[in-house]
Structures are given as structure tokens and as C-alpha cells.
Amino acid sequence: MADNRHLLLLSLGELITQEISAAQLVERIVDLVVKLLEADRGTIYLLDEGHGELVSVAAHLPEIDELRVPLSEGVAGHVASTGEVVNLPSARHDARFWEAIDQRTGYQTESMLAAPLWDARRRLIGVVQLLNSKRGRFSEADAATLADVAEQAAALIEQTTLRHELGWASTLVEGSEELADEAPQLVLGESFNRIVGQGPAMRGVLRDVQRVAPTDATVLLRGESGTGKSLIARALHYNSPRRDGPFVAVDCTTLPETLIENELFGHEKGAYTGADATKRGRVELADGGTLFLDEIGDLSPVLQAKLLNLLQEKTFRRVGGNDLLRADIRILAATNRDLEASVEEGHFREDLYYRLRVVQIEMPPLRQRGRQDLMQLVDHFVEAAAKRHGRRVDRITEEAMAMLLGYGWPGNVRELENCLESAVIFSDGEISPSTLPLPQQGRTRKIRALGSQTDAPPDRFVDEPSLAELEARYIAWLLGEYDGNRSACARVLGIGRNTLLRKIREYGLE
Ligand SMILES: Nc1ncnc2c1ncn2[C@@H]1O[C@H](COP(=O)(O)OP(=O)(O)OP(=O)(O)O)[C@@H](O)[C@H]1O
Ligand SMILES: [Mg+2]
């Protein structure tokens, strides 16, 4: 048992590093616990505070979609309201047992074991419940184990970015959780661990991921550099039936052609001088899992032809080999190139292009994701960097936030991430404009800041700026237009020069 428990915690720990969906995270947890404690069925309920109910979010309940249990009803309700662990050898004879559930499902509950899920501040989040021990009844040791495992699972969930979706909330940036604060919503929806994005642009992407991940379809990820293509590739893998197989990424730009071929397909012994043993390539290493071909737009014509074969027939040959080998892989690819133009110019095979683009996911640039997403990303990266470098960050000043929101982010999410990592290192508990490695002065910043707007029609404000930001950006732009002449700018703005000077200072535009 001790060993099993160790294994269970190990598997749970692994989940934190994966881009798995919220729904799958709780499902995996319930599966592991059922297995560990040799139960027939298990359920994880989360508290829906708004309705005063427990909602089943992961359950071995083939009969129904979702179960809602009022806090005043049933064993789960009892555990939620008292925080006790309940172990019933014969549940049906207990006054707390809620027959309505068995009546709805037609399932016959005999023994039952349930324990509370707490967050770090010991607020109740939900209940984990097991039905019908395969050994007849649950022992006291089982009860202790479940209580313990529930605590560890809760602690682990709290380390994922999914804690917001699952009811565990804590945040650095004021306002970044505005939506989540409104009402505890218990629709697990399209959220994925380690992937931030609730605005319309990212929600569309995540919905597609949810739909495409379970299939074996080839997916082409497109979008500017640093927009999260590799991240989404991992999400597609970890939410697919191949999740327990390998995820193997190959960057098609970094190596010369012959090396890439070798890297991809391996070689036979004696294929060339120095090849003194057979070597398996990445395609073989990905067997049973997912092969992610990054920067596919850079592949040479010879490799394009071999790749086409791999895509169409799932077959390949090692370098120097005659045997046609078969690969059990799912292929994902990414590019930031204009593949259509490459096809037009004859640099990219048209047949390969069509084969790849069956399912396309287009990553929106950061400037099109809206204010809410940007604030959540800031929160996410500051927290991660603080943890990584053992720093404490208590606050991000309004001016710093305005600056982050006003900048154009040509390097997209990666640039934002790097910028914040540096800020965390140089900050003293507080991130202010001076800790941000962004151009603070001169034309570059102003032009870039406005660059964020140029590809949107001026009346659409795709990045949803606040009034303060809009003001900051407009002032920055005007200052650029009038070569820093503040009196001229103040006149255009219809405000006094002193008011303008104050705003310039406030927004860090000096
Ligand atoms: N929505 C997101 N939420 C959290 N982190 C993100 C998000 N999008 C991107 N990132 C992070 O930003 C960085 C860049 O992302 P990623 O490497 O996936 O981009 P990419 O499109 O593959 O870039 P490139 O074109 O350079 O290969 C990574 O550290 C990734 O984890
Ligand atoms: Mg990448």
C-alpha cells in the first residue's frame, strides 16, 4: 500500500507539468484514487458556492452526466458541511445516505468512503467519494489513506494554474481575476493547466484543442513567433489517448538537412562512415505517442518528400536502410511562415501543404488577446518567476501595469515572459516601471505602443484598453507626433500643461 501511494503521488506530480485540461485532471485523480483504494467507483465533487451545492466534476457515473448534491443531503453533503471523513460499511442503512442518487443511476451502493478536499487555507473545496470496496468494506486504514491522499491531491491541484477553475483562487494582479470573482462557476469548460487565456481569441483556440486533441488528426499550428504553438502542441498530446506515450519534438531549423534526416529517421549500421551501430530516429522514438515537427516551413525539398510519405502512409526508411518501417505516431506541425507564399514560390510542396493543413490552429498574437488575458499572463509569469528565483513579489504598480498594457509585444508571449522574469529578479517586492526592461523613452516605445493598434481598425479596440491606458497611449503618440513639445500636446488635448506633465509622470512616459 505504501508503495502504491508513492506511485499515486508520483503520477499526480507528473500531471502538474502537463498541459492537461481541468476536466481531465480531476478525472485522472479520481481514477488513481479508485485504483489505489480498490473501489468500484469514485466521484470528485466540487463546491458550487453560489448554489450551495456539490457538483460532480469527475465521476464513474456512466448513467448520468452530472450530479448535484445539496449541502444538506447525502454523505457527500455531510462531509462537506462537517469536514469529517465518513466510512460506511453499509451505506444504505445510514441515515445520511441519499437514495435518490442510486435511484437515478440504478447503481447499488454498499460500502462508501468519503473525505473532504481543502485548500491551503483550509477552506472546503470539495469532496472525494468512493463506492463499493472490492474487499467488501473500506478499512480504517483506507479511511486514513483517503484523507491523506485527498490532502496531497488538493495541494497538488493548488500548484496548477487550474486552481482558479477548480475553486482554489489567489492572485497577484488586482483585477486579473475579475471574471472568476463574480460567481464561483463550476463549468470546467476549456481550461488547461499552464495555458492562460479566457478572452475570445484564446477561448476559440482552446475550444479547438478540446475538440481535436482526442483524434489522431494531423494538426498544423500557425502563428507568429512566441505565441504558444509549442505549448498547444503539448496540450494536444497530453489530452489525447496517446498521453501516456512519448511526446517527441523535432526542430526542423536547427540542423543541416542530412542531420535532420538522420535525426528524424535514424540510420542503419554502416549507412556512412562512422555509423557503427543502428540508430533509431525520432520517428521511432515517438512510437505510440506524438511527433511534433517544429518550424516545418524550413524543411528542404528532399525531406518534404519523405515527410509526405510519413504523413500519408505512416511509413519511413532509416538512412541507409531498405526496410519500410511503420510508425504508430500522431503528427503535429508548426510554422510561423507564410506557407501559402512558400507554395506559390515553389519552396514548399503543395501536396504536403494540403496534407498538413487539414486541421489548422491559428495562434492569435498577444496584441489581439485583450486586457484580461494580458493581466492574467502577467500574474502567471510573475508568480512562476518568483517561485523559480525564490523571490517575493507583492505588488505590481499601476504605472507598471499601464506600461505593460500599452506596449506592443512584437515578441508576443515569450517576450512578455522574459520581460517579467527580469523584472522579478530586479524588483524589491514590487514591480514598478523602472524594473521593467522595456524602452522607457524615445520614439521606439511610442511607435511600438501604437504598433499594437495599427492592424486593428481604430474603432475596434481589440485589446480592450482601459481608459487610463488609452489615455497613456494617446499621450505617448501625441508626444511623438509633436517631438516632445508638451505645450503643443497640452493644447491638442485641451488640458493644462501641468495636468499633462502630471499624466506623463504618472504613466511613466518621461
Ligand atoms: N497562453 C499561454 N499561457 C501561458 N504561457 C504561455 C502561453 N502562450 C505561450 N506561453 C509561454 O510563452 C513561451 C513561448 O511559447 P511557445 O514556445 O509555445 O511559442 P511558439 O509559438 O512555439 O514560439 P516559436 O515560434 O518561437 O517556436 C513559452 O514559455 C510558453 O510556455
Ligand atoms: Mg515553438
Coordinates of C-alpha atoms and ligand atoms in Angstrom, one line a residue, residues 194-196 202 224-231 294-295 336 369 377 380-381 413-414 417, ligand 1:
R194 CA -0.3 26.0 -17.8
I195 CA -2.2 27.8 -20.5
V196 CA -3.6 31.2 -19.7
M202 CA -7.7 32.2 -26.8
E224 CA 3.9 34.5 -35.0
S225 CA 6.9 33.5 -33.0
G226 CA 6.3 33.2 -29.3
T227 CA 2.6 32.9 -29.5
G228 CA 2.4 29.4 -27.8
K229 CA 2.5 27.0 -30.7
S230 CA 4.8 24.6 -28.9
L231 CA 2.6 24.9 -25.8
D294 CA 8.5 22.5 -35.3
E295 CA 9.3 25.1 -37.9
N336 CA 5.4 30.9 -38.3
R369 CA -5.9 38.9 -26.8
L377 CA -0.4 36.3 -18.2
H380 CA 1.1 33.8 -14.2
F381 CA 4.6 34.7 -15.2
V413 CA 4.1 35.9 -25.0
R414 CA 7.7 34.8 -24.9
E417 CA 7.5 36.2 -20.1
Ligands
LIG1 N1 -1.4 31.1 -23.3 C1 -0.2 31.0 -22.6 N2 -0.2 30.8 -21.3 C2 0.9 30.6 -20.6 N3 2.1 30.6 -21.2 C3 2.2 30.8 -22.5 C4 1.1 31.0 -23.3 N4 1.4 31.1 -24.6 C5 2.8 31.0 -24.6 N5 3.3 30.8 -23.3 C6 4.7 30.7 -23.0 O1 5.4 31.5 -23.8 C7 6.6 30.9 -24.3 C8 6.6 30.8 -25.8 O2 5.6 29.9 -26.2 P1 6.0 28.8 -27.3 O3 7.4 28.4 -27.2 O4 4.9 27.7 -27.2 O5 5.7 29.7 -28.6 P2 6.0 29.3 -30.1 O6 4.8 29.8 -30.9 O7 6.2 27.8 -30.2 O8 7.3 30.1 -30.5 P3 8.3 29.9 -31.7 O9 7.6 30.3 -33.0 O10 9.4 30.7 -31.4 O11 8.6 28.4 -31.7 C9 6.7 29.6 -23.6 O12 7.4 29.7 -22.4 C10 5.2 29.3 -23.3 O13 5.1 28.4 -22.1

